[in-house]
Amino acid sequence: MKRVLFDIAALIARVITGVIFVAHGWQKWQGGHSAIASGFGEMGIPMPELAAGYAMVVELIGGVLLIIGLAVRPVALLLLVNMLGAIIFAHWGKGVFVGEGGWEFAAALAALCLLFLALGGGRIGIDGILSSMFRRRHERRAAEEDLVSYRPNRTDTTTGTTGSYGGTDTGSYGGPTTPARSTTGEPPDVPRQPGAPQQEPRQSRLNDEDMREIDSLVADEPPQHRKPPNR
């Protein structure tokens, strides 16, 4: 909300200041360069012809640029120099009031130019539109570069190729995956976890006679009963 209020206030101040400068610049253009240079010479301004040409161009063209909001900061700097020259050489020593030739009007314009130089002309203008376009383009380009650099490559489980994070058969984000089933019917060789106790192979509890009885049952033969041992 504060930024919107600043943009509106900057637009109003920029347009009013630009109209004032355009009016004074156009007045100088109507008077002619030689007449303005002669008047500057009478005021004691050094290099009056150069100063007159500078004031005519900067006030007229700079005022238009302020109104449309193009190159606000450079234009504000040029107009600030113009107003400081007017205060020092034309209005200083004549008091404050403009009716007596004082510096109040020129100082007010100089203060506005100083604000534009420091803060810019706001977003409502050509500078603001161009800045917003370039910023969005830069953000879009940065987002595309981040997407390309962080996009994971899925591992092909049939070929066992390596993913983007350097792991073999680790899935799309480098995490462990379930071992593939063996096509030969044998259980997969699952690696033993570190620190896990190694299990000993189980030993059969059946003796030879029990195994013979089982074989006879399978072969449909009567089992041979064992004789009890003599006591």
PDB file of N, CA and C in Angstrom, residues 8-24 59 62-64 66-68 79 105 109 112 116:
ATOM      1  N   ILE A   8       1.805   7.013  -6.783  1.00  0.00           N
ATOM      2  CA  ILE A   8       0.820   8.035  -7.151  1.00  0.00           C
ATOM      3  C   ILE A   8       1.362   9.430  -6.841  1.00  0.00           C
ATOM      4  N   ALA A   9       1.967   9.595  -5.655  1.00  0.00           N
ATOM      5  CA  ALA A   9       2.525  10.901  -5.290  1.00  0.00           C
ATOM      6  C   ALA A   9       3.677  11.284  -6.221  1.00  0.00           C
ATOM      7  N   ALA A  10       4.531  10.317  -6.567  1.00  0.00           N
ATOM      8  CA  ALA A  10       5.638  10.602  -7.479  1.00  0.00           C
ATOM      9  C   ALA A  10       5.125  10.989  -8.861  1.00  0.00           C
ATOM     10  N   LEU A  11       4.054  10.348  -9.319  1.00  0.00           N
ATOM     11  CA  LEU A  11       3.482  10.707 -10.615  1.00  0.00           C
ATOM     12  C   LEU A  11       2.958  12.137 -10.610  1.00  0.00           C
ATOM     13  N   ILE A  12       2.231  12.489  -9.560  1.00  0.00           N
ATOM     14  CA  ILE A  12       1.675  13.851  -9.497  1.00  0.00           C
ATOM     15  C   ILE A  12       2.789  14.891  -9.441  1.00  0.00           C
ATOM     16  N   ALA A  13       3.769  14.667  -8.562  1.00  0.00           N
ATOM     17  CA  ALA A  13       4.875  15.622  -8.433  1.00  0.00           C
ATOM     18  C   ALA A  13       5.697  15.700  -9.715  1.00  0.00           C
ATOM     19  N   ARG A  14       5.873  14.553 -10.365  1.00  0.00           N
ATOM     20  CA  ARG A  14       6.665  14.529 -11.594  1.00  0.00           C
ATOM     21  C   ARG A  14       5.983  15.297 -12.720  1.00  0.00           C
ATOM     22  N   VAL A  15       4.669  15.109 -12.852  1.00  0.00           N
ATOM     23  CA  VAL A  15       3.942  15.776 -13.923  1.00  0.00           C
ATOM     24  C   VAL A  15       3.902  17.293 -13.691  1.00  0.00           C
ATOM     25  N   ILE A  16       3.619  17.700 -12.451  1.00  0.00           N
ATOM     26  CA  ILE A  16       3.561  19.146 -12.169  1.00  0.00           C
ATOM     27  C   ILE A  16       4.926  19.792 -12.377  1.00  0.00           C
ATOM     28  N   THR A  17       5.972  19.155 -11.887  1.00  0.00           N
ATOM     29  CA  THR A  17       7.325  19.708 -12.071  1.00  0.00           C
ATOM     30  C   THR A  17       7.688  19.762 -13.549  1.00  0.00           C
ATOM     31  N   GLY A  18       7.329  18.705 -14.284  1.00  0.00           N
ATOM     32  CA  GLY A  18       7.635  18.703 -15.710  1.00  0.00           C
ATOM     33  C   GLY A  18       6.901  19.801 -16.459  1.00  0.00           C
ATOM     34  N   VAL A  19       5.637  20.026 -16.097  1.00  0.00           N
ATOM     35  CA  VAL A  19       4.884  21.091 -16.772  1.00  0.00           C
ATOM     36  C   VAL A  19       5.513  22.458 -16.507  1.00  0.00           C
ATOM     37  N   ILE A  20       5.968  22.702 -15.277  1.00  0.00           N
ATOM     38  CA  ILE A  20       6.618  23.982 -14.951  1.00  0.00           C
ATOM     39  C   ILE A  20       7.886  24.169 -15.775  1.00  0.00           C
ATOM     40  N   PHE A  21       8.696  23.114 -15.865  1.00  0.00           N
ATOM     41  CA  PHE A  21       9.939  23.225 -16.643  1.00  0.00           C
ATOM     42  C   PHE A  21       9.653  23.392 -18.129  1.00  0.00           C
ATOM     43  N   VAL A  22       8.647  22.709 -18.646  1.00  0.00           N
ATOM     44  CA  VAL A  22       8.297  22.865 -20.059  1.00  0.00           C
ATOM     45  C   VAL A  22       7.841  24.304 -20.347  1.00  0.00           C
ATOM     46  N   ALA A  23       7.057  24.849 -19.423  1.00  0.00           N
ATOM     47  CA  ALA A  23       6.589  26.228 -19.620  1.00  0.00           C
ATOM     48  C   ALA A  23       7.755  27.218 -19.654  1.00  0.00           C
ATOM     49  N   HIS A  24       8.711  27.087 -18.724  1.00  0.00           N
ATOM     50  CA  HIS A  24       9.857  28.010 -18.708  1.00  0.00           C
ATOM     51  C   HIS A  24      10.786  27.756 -19.901  1.00  0.00           C
ATOM     52  N   GLU A  59      15.439  22.439 -19.813  1.00  0.00           N
ATOM     53  CA  GLU A  59      14.125  22.730 -19.245  1.00  0.00           C
ATOM     54  C   GLU A  59      12.997  22.214 -20.142  1.00  0.00           C
ATOM     55  N   GLY A  62      13.815  18.160 -20.811  1.00  0.00           N
ATOM     56  CA  GLY A  62      13.787  17.493 -19.516  1.00  0.00           C
ATOM     57  C   GLY A  62      12.414  17.507 -18.884  1.00  0.00           C
ATOM     58  N   GLY A  63      11.664  18.589 -19.067  1.00  0.00           N
ATOM     59  CA  GLY A  63      10.300  18.637 -18.544  1.00  0.00           C
ATOM     60  C   GLY A  63       9.407  17.590 -19.195  1.00  0.00           C
ATOM     61  N   VAL A  64       9.546  17.426 -20.510  1.00  0.00           N
ATOM     62  CA  VAL A  64       8.755  16.407 -21.208  1.00  0.00           C
ATOM     63  C   VAL A  64       9.102  15.012 -20.699  1.00  0.00           C
ATOM     64  N   LEU A  66      10.261  14.206 -17.779  1.00  0.00           N
ATOM     65  CA  LEU A  66       9.698  14.032 -16.438  1.00  0.00           C
ATOM     66  C   LEU A  66       8.216  13.676 -16.497  1.00  0.00           C
ATOM     67  N   ILE A  67       7.490  14.289 -17.398  1.00  0.00           N
ATOM     68  CA  ILE A  67       6.059  14.026 -17.497  1.00  0.00           C
ATOM     69  C   ILE A  67       5.798  12.575 -17.879  1.00  0.00           C
ATOM     70  N   ILE A  68       6.532  12.068 -18.862  1.00  0.00           N
ATOM     71  CA  ILE A  68       6.292  10.697 -19.312  1.00  0.00           C
ATOM     72  C   ILE A  68       7.056   9.678 -18.461  1.00  0.00           C
ATOM     73  N   LEU A  79      18.511  18.927 -14.393  1.00  0.00           N
ATOM     74  CA  LEU A  79      17.675  20.044 -13.949  1.00  0.00           C
ATOM     75  C   LEU A  79      18.127  20.588 -12.602  1.00  0.00           C
ATOM     76  N   PHE A 105      11.410  29.952  -5.419  1.00  0.00           N
ATOM     77  CA  PHE A 105      10.865  29.137  -6.503  1.00  0.00           C
ATOM     78  C   PHE A 105      11.923  28.196  -7.073  1.00  0.00           C
ATOM     79  N   LEU A 109      12.014  23.929  -6.879  1.00  0.00           N
ATOM     80  CA  LEU A 109      12.239  23.043  -8.022  1.00  0.00           C
ATOM     81  C   LEU A 109      13.494  22.205  -7.841  1.00  0.00           C
ATOM     82  N   LEU A 112      12.699  19.300  -5.501  1.00  0.00           N
ATOM     83  CA  LEU A 112      11.969  18.241  -6.189  1.00  0.00           C
ATOM     84  C   LEU A 112      12.892  17.414  -7.075  1.00  0.00           C
ATOM     85  N   PHE A 116      13.675  13.335  -6.917  1.00  0.00           N
ATOM     86  CA  PHE A 116      13.606  12.432  -8.074  1.00  0.00           C
ATOM     87  C   PHE A 116      14.944  11.736  -8.301  1.00  0.00           C
TER      88      PHE A 116
END
